Amino acid sequence: MFKEGYSKNQFLKDINAGVVVGIIALPLSIALAIASGVKPEQGLYTAIVAGFIISFFSGSRVQIGGPTGAFVVVLSQIVGQYGYDGLAIAGMMAGVILILMGFLGMGTIIKYIPYPVTVGFTTGIALVIFSGQIKDFLGVRADGLPSEFHEKIHFYINNIHNINYSAASIGLIAIFIIIFFPKVNKKIPGSLVAVIVTTLLVKYMNIPVETIGSNFGEVPNMLRFPSLPSADFATVKNLIQPAISIAILAGIESLLSAVVSDGMIGGKHNSNMELVGQGIANVISPIFGGIPATGAIARTATNIKNGGRTPVAGIVHAITLMLIMLFFGKLSAMIPMATLAAILIVVSYNMSELTYFIKLFKSPKSDVSVLLTTFLLTVFIDLTVAIEVGMILSAFLFMKRMADVTGGNFVTDEVMGEEQDNLFDKSEVPKGIEVYEIQGAFFFGAADKFTEILSDINYTPDVLLLRMREVSVIDATGLRSLEHLANKCRHQGTTLVLSGVKSVVVNPLKKSGLFNLIGEDKIFPDYDTSLSFAKELVNNQVKLKFS
């Protein structure tokens, strides 16, 4: 947990950083909990319990964990359908999935999620969060805010005459402070100043706006007694997909945060341990009434900028929140809902990655289609569906690209030497030998290109020399295609010879039995040796004809 030579000076820096991040996390945790459909204090429970555990077990020394905006969409949907117990079960299941992923060494697999998918659902989440905050930001006096995006827009249009201009003013003041106060003082969080200023305005000027207290009652000043959620088997079964989505989101965000922090401190995180740490936190957090948590990029960056370099900072951040809740928890009931909405509007803008979203429109059409599909599905359908479809679509497009760059051709005019830059004339290849070169991955997406190789020749050659120097991957379909070619060659009386076979291809050939079918004596690591062997075969056949 600690490096040798941990000094008193660094300890003090860690404490300072932890206190600052704890103060920043206070309004964020409350706002994110409300946006997720649970009580305000449950955001604090999450930041305290999960925040402590993530810092203690994380694979990154500077990771700060807690509730984040990435979860809001999926969590609110779960709460709306299954209640908090359903959310707690899904969070614990996600924690188990993350732990298994860590132990199975899947920490690096997350990086294979395509960038357009990540940007698509992140921007979609940001838009959904923004749309969910308009009601409190404008103080719309109407009940029954729908969960679907298009229905929310219809709701706002129908209730535009119910705007509370006092609440809208408080919201605008809060946004103004959040944006511009850091230009005056970077050490004190703008969101905290916004909360204090707007709460005092509402309190002492008797401004008629909704507050946490008016909507949720008193906020407890202590942690909830630990208890296990209850759910039947059918509910657990239905929560498998949402749990997978939570696990994927937690993995992506925590590992992104760890990568960003590595760049800031010049360190290197343990990605598998990071997943395990996140998993443990998500298993334990619901026992104390918390919600799913992950590494928070903005809070982690703030921790580093304020001198945090060890897990002590993250632990102090959790203790700071605990002390604030203990001594000032009940005061948080006075915070205006418009202020919390303003905080989340700024959060949604910061997480939207609008610059990258727009920039991706200059990418290939296939990437743009993945981006828009993931974005639109996140906004209009469901985040779980968006991630699944985005991944599947990306996989199909990747396979198509691989198939497009995979090809083959008969060598008609010249043959490139393996070890030399000089060219060999066609005269080097005597009549009766045909040389065919495969370029790229020999997999199911491109295997059909090679099944009719012999049909492209207007005579039956004595030897078909298949050059495979560019083949670094071969799958079961590729092996089946090669087996089909070998059988066809044998049926026609053509000897099949393989050239330039790499070691990564040799093993699949042996396991599939193709080594024996083709003949180990006809498989060569280089072109020159295979061509000499082919020439010898042809010469021997010529001698047999005239003997």
Coordinates of C-alpha atoms in Angstrom, one line a residue:
M1 CA 0.0 0.0 0.0
F2 CA 2.8 2.4 0.8
K3 CA 6.2 2.8 -0.9
E4 CA 9.4 2.9 1.1
G5 CA 10.4 6.3 2.2
Y6 CA 6.9 7.6 2.8
S7 CA 7.6 11.0 4.4
K8 CA 5.8 13.2 6.8
N9 CA 5.6 15.9 4.1
Q10 CA 3.9 13.5 1.7
F11 CA 1.5 12.4 4.5
L12 CA 0.5 16.0 5.0
K13 CA 0.0 16.5 1.3
D14 CA -2.2 13.4 1.2
I15 CA -4.3 14.6 4.1
N16 CA -4.8 18.0 2.4
A17 CA -5.7 16.4 -0.9
G18 CA -8.1 14.0 0.8
V19 CA -9.9 16.8 2.6
V20 CA -10.3 18.9 -0.6
V21 CA -11.6 15.9 -2.6
G22 CA -14.0 15.0 0.2
I23 CA -15.5 18.5 0.2
I24 CA -15.9 18.4 -3.6
A25 CA -17.5 14.9 -3.4
L26 CA -20.2 16.1 -0.9
P27 CA -22.6 17.9 -3.3
L28 CA -21.7 15.6 -6.2
S29 CA -22.6 12.4 -4.2
I30 CA -25.9 13.9 -3.0
A31 CA -26.8 15.1 -6.5
L32 CA -25.9 11.8 -8.2
A33 CA -27.9 9.8 -5.7
I34 CA -31.0 11.8 -6.4
A35 CA -30.5 11.6 -10.1
S36 CA -30.1 7.8 -9.8
G37 CA -33.5 7.6 -8.1
V38 CA -32.4 7.0 -4.5
K39 CA -32.2 9.1 -1.3
P40 CA -29.6 11.8 -1.0
E41 CA -27.8 10.2 1.9
Q42 CA -27.3 7.0 -0.1
G43 CA -24.8 8.9 -2.3
L44 CA -22.9 9.8 0.8
Y45 CA -23.0 6.2 2.0
T46 CA -21.5 5.2 -1.3
A47 CA -18.8 7.8 -1.3
I48 CA -17.8 6.9 2.2
V49 CA -17.9 3.1 2.1
A50 CA -17.0 2.4 -1.5
G51 CA -14.6 5.4 -1.6
F52 CA -12.7 3.9 1.4
I53 CA -12.6 0.4 -0.1
I54 CA -11.6 1.5 -3.6
S55 CA -8.6 3.5 -2.2
F56 CA -7.6 0.6 0.0
F57 CA -7.7 -2.2 -2.7
S58 CA -7.3 -0.2 -5.9
G59 CA -4.7 -1.1 -8.5
S60 CA -4.0 2.7 -8.7
R61 CA -2.3 4.5 -5.8
V62 CA -4.3 7.7 -6.4
Q63 CA -7.8 6.5 -7.4
I64 CA -10.8 8.2 -5.8
G65 CA -14.0 6.2 -6.0
G66 CA -17.6 7.0 -5.5
P67 CA -20.9 7.5 -7.4
T68 CA -20.4 8.8 -10.9
G69 CA -22.5 10.2 -13.7
A70 CA -21.8 7.2 -15.9
F71 CA -24.2 5.1 -13.7
V72 CA -27.1 7.5 -13.5
V73 CA -29.1 6.2 -16.6
V74 CA -28.8 2.5 -15.8
L75 CA -29.3 2.9 -12.0
S76 CA -32.4 5.1 -12.4
Q77 CA -33.9 2.5 -14.7
I78 CA -33.2 -0.3 -12.3
V79 CA -34.7 1.6 -9.3
G80 CA -37.8 2.5 -11.4
Q81 CA -38.4 -1.2 -12.2
Y82 CA -37.1 -3.1 -9.2
G83 CA -36.7 -0.6 -6.4
Y84 CA -33.6 -0.1 -4.3
D85 CA -33.3 -3.8 -3.3
G86 CA -33.1 -4.6 -7.0
L87 CA -30.4 -2.0 -7.5
A88 CA -28.5 -3.4 -4.5
I89 CA -28.6 -6.9 -5.9
A90 CA -27.5 -5.7 -9.3
G91 CA -24.6 -3.8 -7.8
M92 CA -23.5 -6.8 -5.8
M93 CA -23.7 -9.0 -8.8
A94 CA -21.7 -6.5 -10.8
G95 CA -19.1 -6.5 -8.0
V96 CA -18.8 -10.3 -8.2
I97 CA -18.4 -10.0 -12.0
L98 CA -15.6 -7.4 -11.6
I99 CA -13.8 -9.6 -9.1
L100 CA -13.9 -12.5 -11.5
M101 CA -12.7 -10.4 -14.3
G102 CA -9.8 -9.2 -12.2
F103 CA -8.8 -12.7 -11.2
L104 CA -9.1 -14.0 -14.8
G105 CA -6.7 -11.3 -15.9
M106 CA -9.2 -9.4 -18.0
G107 CA -8.0 -6.0 -16.9
T108 CA -6.5 -5.4 -20.3
I109 CA -9.5 -6.6 -22.3
I110 CA -11.5 -3.4 -21.4
K111 CA -9.1 -1.5 -23.7
Y112 CA -10.5 -3.4 -26.7
I113 CA -13.8 -1.6 -26.4
P114 CA -13.9 0.7 -29.5
Y115 CA -13.5 4.4 -29.0
P116 CA -16.7 5.3 -30.9
V117 CA -18.7 3.0 -28.6
T118 CA -17.3 4.7 -25.5
V119 CA -17.9 8.2 -26.8
G120 CA -21.3 7.2 -28.1
F121 CA -22.7 6.0 -24.8
T122 CA -20.9 8.6 -22.7
T123 CA -22.4 11.5 -24.7
G124 CA -25.7 9.7 -24.6
I125 CA -25.5 9.4 -20.8
A126 CA -24.6 13.1 -20.6
L127 CA -27.7 14.1 -22.6
V128 CA -30.0 11.9 -20.6
I129 CA -28.6 13.3 -17.3
F130 CA -29.1 16.8 -18.6
S131 CA -32.7 16.1 -19.7
G132 CA -33.4 14.7 -16.2
Q133 CA -32.2 17.9 -14.4
I134 CA -34.3 20.4 -16.3
K135 CA -37.3 19.9 -14.1
D136 CA -35.5 20.8 -10.8
F137 CA -33.3 23.4 -12.5
L138 CA -36.4 25.3 -13.7
G139 CA -38.5 24.4 -10.7
V140 CA -41.3 23.0 -12.9
R141 CA -44.4 22.6 -10.7
A142 CA -45.6 19.2 -12.0
D143 CA -45.4 15.6 -10.9
G144 CA -44.7 12.5 -12.9
L145 CA -41.5 13.2 -14.8
P146 CA -41.3 10.3 -17.4
S147 CA -38.2 8.1 -17.6
E148 CA -38.0 8.0 -21.4
F149 CA -36.0 10.9 -23.1
H150 CA -38.6 11.8 -25.8
E151 CA -41.4 11.7 -23.1
K152 CA -39.4 14.1 -20.9
I153 CA -39.1 16.6 -23.8
H154 CA -42.9 16.3 -24.3
F155 CA -43.4 16.8 -20.5
Y156 CA -41.3 20.0 -20.5
I157 CA -43.2 21.4 -23.5
N158 CA -46.5 20.8 -21.9
N159 CA -45.4 22.3 -18.6
I160 CA -43.4 25.3 -19.8
H161 CA -46.0 27.6 -18.1
N162 CA -45.2 25.9 -14.7
I163 CA -41.7 27.2 -14.5
N164 CA -40.6 28.6 -11.1
Y165 CA -38.5 31.6 -12.0
S166 CA -37.1 31.8 -8.5
A167 CA -35.7 28.2 -8.8
A168 CA -34.4 29.0 -12.3
S169 CA -32.6 32.1 -10.9
I170 CA -31.0 30.0 -8.1
G171 CA -29.9 27.4 -10.7
L172 CA -28.3 30.1 -13.0
I173 CA -26.5 31.6 -10.0
A174 CA -25.2 28.2 -9.1
I175 CA -23.9 27.5 -12.6
F176 CA -22.3 31.0 -12.8
I177 CA -20.5 30.3 -9.5
I178 CA -19.4 26.8 -10.6
I179 CA -18.0 28.1 -13.9
F180 CA -16.4 31.3 -12.8
F181 CA -15.3 30.9 -9.1
P182 CA -12.3 28.7 -10.0
K183 CA -10.9 31.7 -12.0
V184 CA -10.8 33.5 -8.7
N185 CA -9.7 30.7 -6.4
K186 CA -8.7 27.3 -7.6
K187 CA -8.3 25.7 -4.2
I188 CA -11.9 26.0 -3.0
P189 CA -14.4 23.9 -5.1
G190 CA -16.8 26.1 -7.1
S191 CA -19.6 23.5 -6.5
L192 CA -19.2 23.9 -2.7
V193 CA -19.3 27.6 -2.9
A194 CA -22.4 27.4 -5.1
V195 CA -24.1 25.2 -2.5
I196 CA -23.3 27.5 0.4
V197 CA -24.2 30.7 -1.4
T198 CA -27.5 29.5 -2.9
T199 CA -28.5 27.7 0.4
L200 CA -27.9 30.9 2.4
L201 CA -29.9 33.0 -0.2
V202 CA -32.8 30.6 -0.1
K203 CA -32.7 30.4 3.7
Y204 CA -32.4 34.1 4.6
M205 CA -34.3 35.6 1.8
N206 CA -37.2 33.1 2.1
I207 CA -37.0 32.2 -1.6
P208 CA -39.8 29.8 -2.5
V209 CA -37.9 26.8 -4.0
E210 CA -37.8 23.1 -3.4
T211 CA -35.0 21.8 -1.2
I212 CA -33.7 18.4 -0.3
G213 CA -35.7 18.6 3.0
S214 CA -38.9 19.5 1.2
N215 CA -38.5 16.6 -1.2
F216 CA -36.8 13.9 0.9
G217 CA -37.1 14.9 4.5
E218 CA -34.2 15.0 7.0
V219 CA -30.8 13.6 5.9
P220 CA -29.4 11.2 8.5
N221 CA -26.1 12.1 10.1
M222 CA -24.8 8.5 10.4
L223 CA -24.2 5.4 8.3
R224 CA -27.0 2.9 7.9
F225 CA -26.8 -0.3 9.9
P226 CA -25.6 -3.0 7.5
S227 CA -28.2 -5.3 6.0
L228 CA -28.6 -7.6 3.0
P229 CA -31.1 -6.8 0.2
S230 CA -33.8 -9.3 -0.5
A231 CA -35.0 -10.5 -3.9
D232 CA -36.5 -13.6 -5.5
F233 CA -34.8 -15.8 -8.1
A234 CA -36.9 -14.4 -11.0
T235 CA -35.7 -10.8 -10.1
V236 CA -32.1 -11.9 -9.8
K237 CA -32.3 -13.5 -13.2
N238 CA -33.8 -10.4 -14.7
L239 CA -31.0 -8.3 -13.2
I240 CA -28.1 -10.2 -14.9
Q241 CA -28.0 -8.0 -17.9
P242 CA -28.1 -4.7 -15.9
A243 CA -25.4 -6.1 -13.6
I244 CA -23.2 -6.8 -16.6
S245 CA -23.7 -3.2 -17.8
I246 CA -22.8 -1.9 -14.4
A247 CA -19.7 -4.0 -14.3
I248 CA -18.6 -2.9 -17.8
L249 CA -19.2 0.8 -17.0
A250 CA -17.4 0.5 -13.7
G251 CA -14.5 -1.3 -15.4
I252 CA -14.2 1.2 -18.3
E253 CA -14.4 4.3 -16.1
S254 CA -12.1 3.1 -13.3
L255 CA -9.4 1.9 -15.8
L256 CA -9.7 5.2 -17.8
S257 CA -9.3 7.1 -14.6
A258 CA -6.2 4.9 -13.7
V259 CA -4.7 5.5 -17.1
V260 CA -5.2 9.3 -16.8
S261 CA -3.7 9.3 -13.3
D262 CA -0.7 7.3 -14.6
G263 CA 0.0 10.1 -17.1
M264 CA -0.3 12.7 -14.4
I265 CA 2.1 11.1 -11.8
G266 CA 4.3 9.0 -14.1
G267 CA 3.1 5.8 -12.5
K268 CA 1.7 2.5 -13.7
H269 CA -1.5 0.9 -12.3
N270 CA -2.3 -2.8 -11.9
S271 CA -5.4 -3.1 -14.1
N272 CA -6.5 -6.5 -12.8
M273 CA -6.2 -5.4 -9.1
E274 CA -8.1 -2.3 -10.1
L275 CA -11.0 -4.5 -11.2
V276 CA -10.8 -6.5 -8.0
G277 CA -10.8 -3.4 -5.9
Q278 CA -13.8 -2.0 -7.7
G279 CA -15.6 -5.4 -7.3
I280 CA -15.0 -5.6 -3.6
A281 CA -16.4 -2.0 -3.2
N282 CA -19.5 -2.8 -5.2
V283 CA -20.2 -6.0 -3.2
I284 CA -19.9 -4.2 0.2
S285 CA -21.4 -0.7 -0.7
P286 CA -25.1 -2.0 -1.0
I287 CA -24.8 -3.7 2.4
F288 CA -24.5 -0.2 3.9
G289 CA -27.3 1.3 1.7
G290 CA -25.0 2.5 -1.0
I291 CA -25.2 2.4 -4.8
P292 CA -22.7 1.2 -7.4
A293 CA -19.4 3.1 -7.5
T294 CA -16.3 3.3 -9.6
G295 CA -13.2 5.4 -10.0
A296 CA -14.1 9.1 -10.7
I297 CA -11.8 10.7 -13.2
A298 CA -12.4 14.3 -12.2
R299 CA -12.0 13.6 -8.4
T300 CA -8.9 11.5 -9.0
A301 CA -7.4 14.4 -11.1
T302 CA -8.2 16.9 -8.3
N303 CA -6.6 14.5 -5.8
I304 CA -3.4 14.5 -7.8
K305 CA -3.4 18.3 -8.4
N306 CA -3.6 18.8 -4.6
G307 CA -0.6 16.6 -3.9
G308 CA -2.2 13.2 -3.3
R309 CA 0.1 10.4 -4.2
T310 CA -0.9 7.4 -2.0
P311 CA -4.1 5.6 -1.0
V312 CA -4.0 7.7 2.2
A313 CA -5.6 10.6 0.3
G314 CA -8.5 8.5 -0.8
I315 CA -9.0 7.1 2.7
V316 CA -8.9 10.7 4.1
H317 CA -11.5 11.7 1.5
A318 CA -13.9 9.0 2.8
I319 CA -13.2 10.0 6.5
T320 CA -13.8 13.7 5.6
L321 CA -17.2 12.9 4.1
M322 CA -18.0 10.8 7.2
L323 CA -17.2 13.7 9.5
I324 CA -19.2 16.2 7.4
M325 CA -22.2 13.9 7.5
L326 CA -21.8 13.3 11.2
F327 CA -21.6 17.0 12.2
F328 CA -23.4 18.8 9.3
G329 CA -25.5 16.1 7.7
K330 CA -28.8 17.5 8.8
L331 CA -27.9 20.9 7.3
S332 CA -27.8 19.4 3.8
A333 CA -31.6 19.2 3.9
M334 CA -31.6 23.0 3.2
I335 CA -29.7 22.7 -0.1
P336 CA -32.0 23.8 -3.0
M337 CA -32.8 21.2 -5.6
A338 CA -32.1 23.8 -8.4
T339 CA -28.5 24.0 -7.1
L340 CA -28.0 20.2 -7.3
A341 CA -29.5 20.2 -10.8
A342 CA -27.1 22.9 -11.8
I343 CA -24.2 20.8 -10.5
L344 CA -25.3 17.9 -12.5
I345 CA -25.8 20.0 -15.6
V346 CA -22.2 21.1 -15.4
V347 CA -21.2 17.4 -14.8
S348 CA -23.2 16.3 -17.8
Y349 CA -21.5 18.9 -20.0
N350 CA -18.0 17.9 -18.8
M351 CA -18.6 14.2 -19.3
S352 CA -20.3 14.7 -22.7
E353 CA -17.0 14.8 -24.7
L354 CA -18.8 17.0 -27.3
T355 CA -15.5 17.9 -28.9
Y356 CA -14.5 14.3 -29.5
F357 CA -18.1 13.4 -30.5
I358 CA -18.1 16.0 -33.2
K359 CA -14.5 15.2 -34.2
L360 CA -15.5 11.5 -34.8
F361 CA -17.7 12.6 -37.7
K362 CA -14.5 13.0 -39.7
S363 CA -13.7 9.3 -39.1
P364 CA -14.6 6.4 -41.6
K365 CA -18.4 6.0 -42.1
S366 CA -18.3 2.6 -40.2
D367 CA -17.0 4.4 -37.1
V368 CA -19.6 7.1 -37.4
S369 CA -22.4 4.5 -37.7
V370 CA -21.2 2.8 -34.5
L371 CA -21.0 6.2 -32.7
L372 CA -24.5 7.3 -33.7
T373 CA -26.0 3.8 -33.1
T374 CA -24.6 3.7 -29.6
F375 CA -25.5 7.3 -28.9
L376 CA -29.1 7.0 -30.1
L377 CA -29.7 3.6 -28.4
T378 CA -28.5 5.1 -25.1
V379 CA -30.8 8.1 -25.4
F380 CA -33.9 6.5 -26.8
I381 CA -33.8 2.8 -25.8
D382 CA -31.5 1.5 -23.1
L383 CA -27.8 1.8 -22.1
T384 CA -27.5 -2.0 -21.8
V385 CA -28.8 -2.5 -25.3
A386 CA -26.6 0.4 -26.6
I387 CA -23.4 -1.2 -25.2
E388 CA -24.3 -4.7 -26.5
V389 CA -25.3 -3.5 -30.0
G390 CA -22.3 -1.1 -30.2
M391 CA -19.9 -3.9 -29.4
I392 CA -21.5 -6.4 -31.8
L393 CA -21.7 -3.8 -34.6
S394 CA -18.0 -2.9 -34.0
A395 CA -17.0 -6.5 -34.1
F396 CA -18.8 -7.1 -37.4
L397 CA -17.3 -4.0 -38.9
F398 CA -13.8 -5.0 -37.7
M399 CA -14.2 -8.4 -39.3
K400 CA -15.3 -6.8 -42.5
R401 CA -12.2 -4.6 -42.5
M402 CA -10.0 -7.6 -41.8
A403 CA -11.7 -9.5 -44.6
D404 CA -11.2 -6.5 -47.0
V405 CA -7.5 -6.3 -46.3
T406 CA -7.1 -10.1 -46.6
G407 CA -6.5 -11.3 -50.1
G408 CA -4.5 -13.5 -52.3
N409 CA -3.2 -13.8 -55.9
F410 CA -1.3 -16.0 -58.2
V411 CA 2.3 -14.8 -58.8
T412 CA 2.5 -14.4 -62.5
D413 CA 5.4 -12.0 -63.3
E414 CA 7.6 -12.0 -60.3
V415 CA 8.2 -13.5 -56.9
M416 CA 9.7 -11.5 -54.0
G417 CA 12.5 -13.3 -52.1
E418 CA 12.1 -13.9 -48.4
E419 CA 15.5 -12.8 -47.3
Q420 CA 16.5 -10.5 -50.2
D421 CA 15.1 -7.4 -51.9
N422 CA 15.9 -8.7 -55.4
L423 CA 13.1 -9.9 -57.6
F424 CA 12.9 -13.4 -59.1
D425 CA 11.6 -13.7 -62.6
K426 CA 8.7 -16.0 -63.5
S427 CA 11.3 -18.1 -65.2
E428 CA 12.5 -19.2 -61.7
V429 CA 9.2 -21.0 -61.4
P430 CA 9.1 -23.8 -64.0
K431 CA 5.9 -25.0 -65.8
G432 CA 3.8 -27.2 -63.7
I433 CA 4.2 -25.1 -60.5
E434 CA 1.7 -22.5 -59.5
V435 CA 2.6 -20.0 -56.7
Y436 CA -0.3 -18.5 -54.8
E437 CA 0.2 -16.0 -52.0
I438 CA -2.2 -15.4 -49.1
Q439 CA -2.1 -11.9 -47.6
G440 CA -3.6 -11.2 -44.2
A441 CA -5.5 -13.1 -41.6
F442 CA -6.8 -16.5 -42.8
F443 CA -10.1 -16.4 -40.9
F444 CA -13.8 -17.0 -41.4
G445 CA -14.5 -13.6 -42.8
A446 CA -12.1 -14.1 -45.7
A447 CA -11.8 -17.9 -46.0
D448 CA -14.3 -18.1 -48.9
K449 CA -11.7 -16.2 -51.0
F450 CA -9.4 -19.2 -51.0
T451 CA -11.8 -22.2 -51.4
E452 CA -11.8 -22.1 -55.2
I453 CA -8.1 -21.4 -55.8
L454 CA -7.7 -24.4 -58.2
S455 CA -10.7 -23.3 -60.2
D456 CA -8.9 -20.2 -61.2
I457 CA -6.2 -22.2 -63.1
N458 CA -7.1 -23.3 -66.6
Y459 CA -5.0 -26.5 -66.2
T460 CA -4.0 -29.0 -63.5
P461 CA -0.6 -28.0 -62.1
D462 CA 1.7 -30.6 -60.6
V463 CA 2.5 -28.5 -57.6
L464 CA 0.5 -25.7 -55.9
L465 CA 2.8 -23.7 -53.7
L466 CA 0.9 -21.7 -51.1
R467 CA 2.9 -18.8 -49.7
M468 CA 1.7 -18.0 -46.1
R469 CA 4.4 -15.6 -45.0
E470 CA 1.8 -12.8 -44.4
V471 CA -0.6 -15.1 -42.5
S472 CA -0.3 -14.5 -38.7
V473 CA -3.8 -15.8 -37.8
I474 CA -5.8 -18.8 -38.8
D475 CA -9.0 -19.9 -37.3
A476 CA -11.2 -23.0 -37.5
T477 CA -12.9 -21.8 -40.8
G478 CA -9.5 -21.1 -42.3
L479 CA -8.3 -24.5 -41.3
R480 CA -11.4 -26.1 -42.8
S481 CA -10.8 -24.1 -46.0
L482 CA -7.2 -25.3 -46.2
E483 CA -8.3 -28.9 -45.6
H484 CA -10.8 -28.6 -48.4
L485 CA -8.0 -27.3 -50.7
A486 CA -5.7 -30.1 -49.6
N487 CA -8.4 -32.7 -50.4
K488 CA -9.1 -31.1 -53.8
C489 CA -5.4 -31.1 -54.7
R490 CA -5.1 -34.8 -53.8
H491 CA -8.2 -35.6 -55.9
Q492 CA -6.8 -33.8 -58.9
G493 CA -3.3 -35.2 -58.5
T494 CA -1.7 -31.8 -57.5
T495 CA 0.9 -31.7 -54.7
L496 CA 0.1 -29.0 -52.1
V497 CA 3.2 -27.3 -50.6
L498 CA 3.1 -24.6 -47.9
S499 CA 5.7 -21.9 -47.7
G500 CA 6.6 -19.3 -45.0
V501 CA 4.5 -20.9 -42.3
K502 CA 4.9 -19.0 -39.1
S503 CA 5.1 -20.8 -35.7
V504 CA 1.7 -19.3 -34.6
V505 CA 0.1 -21.0 -37.6
V506 CA 2.1 -24.3 -37.2
N507 CA 0.4 -25.2 -33.9
P508 CA -3.1 -24.9 -35.2
L509 CA -2.1 -27.0 -38.3
K510 CA -0.7 -29.7 -36.0
K511 CA -3.7 -29.8 -33.7
S512 CA -6.2 -29.9 -36.6
G513 CA -4.4 -32.9 -38.3
L514 CA -3.5 -30.8 -41.4
F515 CA 0.2 -31.5 -40.8
N516 CA -0.4 -35.1 -41.4
L517 CA -2.9 -34.6 -44.2
I518 CA -0.6 -32.3 -46.2
G519 CA 2.6 -34.0 -45.1
E520 CA 5.1 -32.5 -42.8
D521 CA 7.8 -32.8 -45.5
K522 CA 5.7 -30.4 -47.6
I523 CA 5.5 -27.6 -45.1
F524 CA 8.5 -25.1 -45.1
P525 CA 9.4 -22.0 -43.2
D526 CA 10.8 -20.1 -46.2
Y527 CA 10.1 -19.7 -49.9
D528 CA 13.4 -20.7 -51.5
T529 CA 13.5 -24.1 -49.8
S530 CA 9.8 -24.8 -50.7
L531 CA 10.5 -23.8 -54.4
S532 CA 13.5 -26.1 -54.6
F533 CA 11.4 -28.9 -53.2
A534 CA 8.6 -28.2 -55.8
K535 CA 11.1 -28.1 -58.6
E536 CA 12.5 -31.5 -57.5
L537 CA 9.0 -33.0 -57.5
V538 CA 8.3 -31.7 -61.0
N539 CA 11.7 -32.9 -62.3
N540 CA 11.1 -36.4 -60.8
Q541 CA 7.7 -36.6 -62.4
V542 CA 9.2 -35.6 -65.8
K543 CA 11.8 -38.3 -65.4
L544 CA 9.1 -40.9 -64.6
K545 CA 7.2 -40.0 -67.7
F546 CA 10.2 -40.6 -70.0
S547 CA 11.6 -43.6 -68.2

